[in-house]
Amino acid sequence: MTLNATTINELASYVEQAQLTATAIPKLTNQHPDLDLAAGYEIQDALRARVCERGERIVGFKCGLTSKAKMVQMGVNEPGYGFLSSGMACDNHGAIVIKELVHPRVEAEVALILGQDLKGPNISAQDVLNATAFVAPALEVIDSRFEAFKFDLPSVMADNASSARFVLGERTAYLPDLHMPTLGVVLEKNGEVVATAAAAAVMGHPAEAAAALINHLGKRDEKLESGAIILTGGVTEAIAVSAGDRMFAEVHALGEVSVSFK
Ligand code: OOG
Ligand code: MG
């Protein structure tokens, strides 16, 4: 790790304030060029502790930058991971207050909900599927706190992988005959199709992304608990939204999910 504990805590507080006040800040590596990926995750851990101190619960984790479309859009070539807290969850077909966010973008994702605890580092996609109780269509609202939505991997992991809000559609019990890679995903903005993909866009299989997340956490001696929600990553590029917009996604065999912005 490249930064000392005091700096890690100060940066976690800086990012937290940017999140709470919906204020754009320069990416952290501008001021701290020695901030590496390990330090980025240390800041994310300190941020997680602060969110829990505020009374929120951790309800799951997310994978980010797991599809080619997302990596190309953001100019990054490796996935990253973040936590999902109770305050980020929004009702399906509900509304999000846009003033609480800096410059939100919406992604269509496949969510998995575990029915058993899982701990890495040697978890396979098949292990994930064996432990999966439910699947659901999801919309993730990401909101980089960094100016112009521009960052590098250490900065974005310090900002909890741009996590802001998420919406789950109805959960379906996961049955092993569901072939996830060929599930079609259609993302619409205000009734117009804006992006399409198959779930295989995420590392060939969304469970591969979930396994990578669990192995990442396992290396840090953390497990995912039964009931945890896993967002496996946007299957297409993220779509910018403003007040009045409604985003809708349908995932074949899983159903629909929508959210509007006011
Ligand atoms: C990082 C988070 C990406 C995804 O699903 O790929 C993400 C970002 O693009 O700001 O959530
Ligand atoms: Mg995402």
CSV table of C-alpha atoms and ligand atoms in Angstrom, one decimal:
chain,number,residue,atom,x,y,z
A,1,MET,CA,0.0,0.0,0.0
A,2,THR,CA,1.3,3.4,-0.9
A,3,LEU,CA,-0.6,5.8,1.5
A,4,ASN,CA,-0.6,5.9,5.3
A,5,ALA,CA,-3.7,5.3,7.4
A,6,THR,CA,-4.4,9.0,8.1
A,7,THR,CA,-4.4,9.9,4.4
A,8,ILE,CA,-6.6,6.9,3.6
A,9,ASN,CA,-9.2,8.1,6.2
A,10,GLU,CA,-9.0,11.7,5.0
A,11,LEU,CA,-9.6,10.6,1.4
A,12,ALA,CA,-12.5,8.4,2.5
A,13,SER,CA,-14.0,11.4,4.2
A,14,TYR,CA,-13.4,13.6,1.1
A,15,VAL,CA,-15.1,11.1,-1.2
A,16,GLU,CA,-18.0,10.6,1.3
A,17,GLN,CA,-18.7,14.3,1.4
A,18,ALA,CA,-18.7,14.4,-2.4
A,19,GLN,CA,-21.2,11.6,-2.4
A,20,LEU,CA,-23.4,13.1,0.3
A,21,THR,CA,-23.4,16.6,-1.3
A,22,ALA,CA,-23.5,15.5,-4.9
A,23,THR,CA,-20.4,17.5,-5.7
A,24,ALA,CA,-17.8,16.7,-8.4
A,25,ILE,CA,-14.2,16.5,-7.2
A,26,PRO,CA,-11.0,16.0,-9.1
A,27,LYS,CA,-9.9,12.4,-9.3
A,28,LEU,CA,-7.8,11.4,-6.3
A,29,THR,CA,-4.6,10.5,-8.3
A,30,ASN,CA,-4.3,14.2,-9.4
A,31,GLN,CA,-3.2,15.1,-5.8
A,32,HIS,CA,-1.9,11.6,-4.9
A,33,PRO,CA,-0.1,10.2,-8.0
A,34,ASP,CA,1.2,7.3,-5.8
A,35,LEU,CA,-2.4,6.1,-5.0
A,36,ASP,CA,-2.4,2.6,-6.4
A,37,LEU,CA,-5.2,0.1,-6.7
A,38,ALA,CA,-4.6,-1.4,-3.2
A,39,ALA,CA,-4.9,2.0,-1.7
A,40,GLY,CA,-8.0,2.7,-3.7
A,41,TYR,CA,-9.6,-0.4,-2.1
A,42,GLU,CA,-8.4,0.7,1.3
A,43,ILE,CA,-10.2,4.0,0.9
A,44,GLN,CA,-13.3,2.0,-0.3
A,45,ASP,CA,-13.1,0.0,3.0
A,46,ALA,CA,-12.9,3.1,5.1
A,47,LEU,CA,-15.9,4.5,3.2
A,48,ARG,CA,-17.8,1.3,3.8
A,49,ALA,CA,-17.1,1.7,7.6
A,50,ARG,CA,-18.4,5.2,7.5
A,51,VAL,CA,-21.6,4.2,5.6
A,52,CYS,CA,-22.2,1.5,8.3
A,53,GLU,CA,-21.6,4.1,11.1
A,54,ARG,CA,-24.3,6.2,9.5
A,55,GLY,CA,-26.7,3.2,10.1
A,56,GLU,CA,-26.8,1.6,6.7
A,57,ARG,CA,-26.5,-2.1,6.1
A,58,ILE,CA,-24.4,-3.8,3.5
A,59,VAL,CA,-26.8,-5.7,1.3
A,60,GLY,CA,-24.4,-7.0,-1.4
A,61,PHE,CA,-21.6,-6.2,-3.8
A,62,LYS,CA,-21.2,-5.1,-7.4
A,63,CYS,CA,-18.9,-6.0,-10.2
A,64,GLY,CA,-18.0,-3.1,-12.5
A,65,LEU,CA,-16.3,-2.8,-15.8
A,66,THR,CA,-16.9,-6.4,-16.6
A,67,SER,CA,-18.1,-6.0,-20.3
A,68,LYS,CA,-16.1,-4.8,-23.2
A,69,ALA,CA,-18.7,-2.0,-23.8
A,70,LYS,CA,-18.1,-0.6,-20.3
A,71,MET,CA,-14.3,-0.9,-20.5
A,72,VAL,CA,-14.2,0.9,-23.8
A,73,GLN,CA,-16.6,3.6,-22.6
A,74,MET,CA,-14.5,4.3,-19.4
A,75,GLY,CA,-11.0,3.6,-20.9
A,76,VAL,CA,-10.2,1.0,-18.3
A,77,ASN,CA,-9.1,-2.6,-19.0
A,78,GLU,CA,-9.8,-4.5,-15.7
A,79,PRO,CA,-13.0,-5.1,-13.7
A,80,GLY,CA,-13.4,-3.6,-10.2
A,81,TYR,CA,-15.7,-4.2,-7.2
A,82,GLY,CA,-17.8,-2.1,-4.8
A,83,PHE,CA,-20.3,-2.6,-2.0
A,84,LEU,CA,-24.1,-2.1,-2.1
A,85,SER,CA,-25.7,-0.5,1.0
A,86,SER,CA,-29.3,-0.4,2.1
A,87,GLY,CA,-29.5,3.3,1.2
A,88,MET,CA,-28.7,2.7,-2.4
A,89,ALA,CA,-31.7,0.3,-3.0
A,90,CYS,CA,-34.6,1.8,-4.9
A,91,ASP,CA,-38.1,0.3,-5.5
A,92,ASN,CA,-38.8,-1.2,-8.9
A,93,HIS,CA,-40.8,1.4,-11.0
A,94,GLY,CA,-39.9,4.1,-8.4
A,95,ALA,CA,-38.3,7.5,-8.8
A,96,ILE,CA,-34.9,8.9,-7.9
A,97,VAL,CA,-34.3,12.5,-7.0
A,98,ILE,CA,-31.7,13.7,-9.5
A,99,LYS,CA,-30.4,16.5,-7.4
A,100,GLU,CA,-29.0,13.9,-5.0
A,101,LEU,CA,-26.6,12.8,-7.8
A,102,VAL,CA,-23.8,14.5,-9.7
A,103,HIS,CA,-24.1,13.2,-13.3
A,104,PRO,CA,-25.9,9.8,-13.2
A,105,ARG,CA,-25.8,7.1,-15.8
A,106,VAL,CA,-27.8,3.9,-16.0
A,107,GLU,CA,-26.8,0.4,-16.7
A,108,ALA,CA,-28.7,-2.8,-17.4
A,109,GLU,CA,-27.4,-5.8,-15.4
A,110,VAL,CA,-28.1,-9.3,-14.3
A,111,ALA,CA,-28.3,-9.7,-10.5
A,112,LEU,CA,-27.7,-12.9,-8.6
A,113,ILE,CA,-28.9,-13.4,-5.0
A,114,LEU,CA,-27.1,-16.0,-3.0
A,115,GLY,CA,-28.8,-18.8,-1.1
A,116,GLN,CA,-25.5,-19.9,0.7
A,117,ASP,CA,-22.4,-18.2,2.0
A,118,LEU,CA,-19.5,-18.2,-0.4
A,119,LYS,CA,-15.8,-17.4,0.3
A,120,GLY,CA,-13.0,-17.2,-2.2
A,121,PRO,CA,-10.2,-17.3,-3.4
A,122,ASN,CA,-10.9,-20.5,-5.4
A,123,ILE,CA,-14.6,-20.0,-6.3
A,124,SER,CA,-15.6,-21.0,-9.9
A,125,ALA,CA,-18.6,-19.7,-11.9
A,126,GLN,CA,-20.2,-23.1,-11.3
A,127,ASP,CA,-19.7,-22.7,-7.5
A,128,VAL,CA,-21.6,-19.4,-7.8
A,129,LEU,CA,-24.4,-21.0,-9.7
A,130,ASN,CA,-24.7,-23.8,-7.2
A,131,ALA,CA,-25.0,-21.2,-4.4
A,132,THR,CA,-27.5,-18.9,-6.4
A,133,ALA,CA,-31.0,-18.9,-5.0
A,134,PHE,CA,-32.5,-16.1,-7.3
A,135,VAL,CA,-31.8,-14.1,-10.4
A,136,ALA,CA,-33.3,-10.7,-11.2
A,137,PRO,CA,-33.1,-8.0,-13.9
A,138,ALA,CA,-31.4,-4.9,-12.5
A,139,LEU,CA,-30.7,-1.3,-13.3
A,140,GLU,CA,-27.7,0.2,-11.7
A,141,VAL,CA,-27.4,4.0,-11.4
A,142,ILE,CA,-23.8,4.9,-11.3
A,143,ASP,CA,-22.5,8.4,-10.5
A,144,SER,CA,-18.8,9.0,-10.5
A,145,ARG,CA,-18.0,11.8,-8.1
A,146,PHE,CA,-15.1,12.7,-10.3
A,147,GLU,CA,-15.3,15.6,-12.6
A,148,ALA,CA,-16.5,14.9,-16.2
A,149,PHE,CA,-17.0,11.2,-15.1
A,150,LYS,CA,-13.2,10.7,-15.9
A,151,PHE,CA,-11.1,8.5,-13.6
A,152,ASP,CA,-8.5,5.8,-13.4
A,153,LEU,CA,-9.0,2.4,-11.7
A,154,PRO,CA,-7.5,3.4,-8.2
A,155,SER,CA,-9.6,6.6,-8.0
A,156,VAL,CA,-12.8,4.9,-9.1
A,157,MET,CA,-12.4,2.0,-6.6
A,158,ALA,CA,-11.9,4.7,-3.8
A,159,ASP,CA,-15.3,6.1,-5.0
A,160,ASN,CA,-16.9,2.6,-4.5
A,161,ALA,CA,-16.9,1.9,-8.2
A,162,SER,CA,-19.2,4.9,-8.8
A,163,SER,CA,-22.1,3.1,-7.0
A,164,ALA,CA,-25.0,5.4,-6.3
A,165,ARG,CA,-28.4,3.5,-6.6
A,166,PHE,CA,-29.7,0.2,-7.8
A,167,VAL,CA,-33.1,-1.2,-8.7
A,168,LEU,CA,-34.0,-4.9,-8.8
A,169,GLY,CA,-36.9,-6.3,-10.8
A,170,GLU,CA,-38.8,-9.3,-9.5
A,171,ARG,CA,-36.6,-12.2,-8.3
A,172,THR,CA,-37.0,-15.6,-10.1
A,173,ALA,CA,-35.8,-18.8,-8.4
A,174,TYR,CA,-32.6,-19.8,-10.2
A,175,LEU,CA,-32.9,-23.2,-11.9
A,176,PRO,CA,-29.9,-24.9,-13.4
A,177,ASP,CA,-31.5,-25.1,-16.8
A,178,LEU,CA,-31.5,-21.3,-17.2
A,179,HIS,CA,-28.8,-20.7,-19.8
A,180,MET,CA,-27.6,-17.2,-18.7
A,181,PRO,CA,-25.2,-16.3,-21.5
A,182,THR,CA,-27.8,-16.1,-24.2
A,183,LEU,CA,-30.3,-14.0,-22.2
A,184,GLY,CA,-31.1,-11.0,-24.3
A,185,VAL,CA,-31.1,-7.6,-22.6
A,186,VAL,CA,-32.9,-4.5,-24.0
A,187,LEU,CA,-32.3,-1.1,-22.4
A,188,GLU,CA,-34.8,1.7,-23.1
A,189,LYS,CA,-34.8,5.4,-22.3
A,190,ASN,CA,-38.2,7.1,-22.5
A,191,GLY,CA,-39.6,4.3,-24.6
A,192,GLU,CA,-36.7,4.2,-27.2
A,193,VAL,CA,-34.3,1.3,-27.3
A,194,VAL,CA,-30.8,2.8,-26.5
A,195,ALA,CA,-28.7,-0.4,-26.1
A,196,THR,CA,-29.0,-4.1,-26.5
A,197,ALA,CA,-26.8,-7.1,-25.6
A,198,ALA,CA,-26.7,-10.7,-24.4
A,199,ALA,CA,-25.7,-11.5,-20.9
A,200,ALA,CA,-22.6,-13.2,-22.2
A,201,ALA,CA,-21.2,-9.6,-22.8
A,202,VAL,CA,-20.2,-9.9,-19.1
A,203,MET,CA,-17.1,-12.1,-19.1
A,204,GLY,CA,-18.9,-14.8,-21.1
A,205,HIS,CA,-21.2,-15.5,-18.2
A,206,PRO,CA,-22.4,-13.2,-15.4
A,207,ALA,CA,-21.5,-15.9,-12.9
A,208,GLU,CA,-17.8,-15.5,-14.0
A,209,ALA,CA,-17.9,-11.9,-12.9
A,210,ALA,CA,-19.6,-12.9,-9.6
A,211,ALA,CA,-16.8,-15.6,-9.0
A,212,ALA,CA,-14.1,-12.9,-9.6
A,213,LEU,CA,-15.8,-10.6,-7.1
A,214,ILE,CA,-16.0,-13.4,-4.5
A,215,ASN,CA,-12.4,-14.3,-5.1
A,216,HIS,CA,-11.4,-10.6,-4.8
A,217,LEU,CA,-13.2,-10.5,-1.4
A,218,GLY,CA,-11.8,-13.9,-0.3
A,219,LYS,CA,-8.2,-12.6,-0.8
A,220,ARG,CA,-9.1,-9.9,1.7
A,221,ASP,CA,-10.6,-12.6,4.1
A,222,GLU,CA,-14.2,-11.5,3.5
A,223,LYS,CA,-17.1,-13.8,2.5
A,224,LEU,CA,-20.4,-13.1,0.8
A,225,GLU,CA,-23.3,-14.2,2.9
A,226,SER,CA,-26.5,-16.0,2.0
A,227,GLY,CA,-29.0,-13.4,0.9
A,228,ALA,CA,-26.3,-11.1,-0.6
A,229,ILE,CA,-27.2,-9.3,-3.9
A,230,ILE,CA,-24.5,-9.4,-6.6
A,231,LEU,CA,-24.7,-7.0,-9.5
A,232,THR,CA,-22.6,-8.6,-12.2
A,233,GLY,CA,-21.9,-5.5,-14.3
A,234,GLY,CA,-23.4,-3.4,-17.1
A,235,VAL,CA,-23.9,-5.5,-20.3
A,236,THR,CA,-23.8,-2.3,-22.5
A,237,GLU,CA,-22.4,1.2,-22.1
A,238,ALA,CA,-24.0,3.3,-19.4
A,239,ILE,CA,-26.7,5.9,-20.5
A,240,ALA,CA,-26.7,9.4,-19.1
A,241,VAL,CA,-30.0,10.6,-17.6
A,242,SER,CA,-31.6,13.9,-16.6
A,243,ALA,CA,-34.8,14.9,-14.7
A,244,GLY,CA,-37.9,13.6,-16.4
A,245,ASP,CA,-36.2,10.5,-17.9
A,246,ARG,CA,-37.5,7.0,-17.4
A,247,MET,CA,-35.1,4.0,-17.9
A,248,PHE,CA,-36.5,0.5,-18.5
A,249,ALA,CA,-34.8,-2.8,-19.1
A,250,GLU,CA,-36.0,-6.2,-20.0
A,251,VAL,CA,-33.9,-9.3,-19.5
A,252,HIS,CA,-35.3,-12.3,-21.4
A,253,ALA,CA,-36.8,-14.9,-19.0
A,254,LEU,CA,-36.2,-12.7,-16.0
A,255,GLY,CA,-38.6,-9.8,-16.6
A,256,GLU,CA,-38.6,-6.0,-16.4
A,257,VAL,CA,-37.2,-3.3,-14.2
A,258,SER,CA,-37.6,0.5,-14.5
A,259,VAL,CA,-36.9,3.7,-12.7
A,260,SER,CA,-37.6,7.3,-13.4
A,261,PHE,CA,-35.7,10.5,-12.4
A,262,LYS,CA,-37.3,13.6,-11.0
B,1,OOG,C1,-17.5,2.3,-12.9
B,1,OOG,C2,-18.6,1.4,-12.5
B,1,OOG,C3,-18.9,0.5,-13.6
B,1,OOG,C4,-20.4,-1.5,-14.4
B,1,OOG,O1,-21.5,-2.1,-14.2
B,1,OOG,O2,-19.6,-1.7,-15.3
B,1,OOG,C5,-20.1,-0.4,-13.4
B,1,OOG,C6,-18.0,3.4,-13.8
B,1,OOG,O3,-18.1,3.1,-15.0
B,1,OOG,O4,-18.2,4.5,-13.4
B,1,OOG,O5,-20.9,-0.3,-12.5
B,2,MG,MG,-22.7,-1.4,-12.8
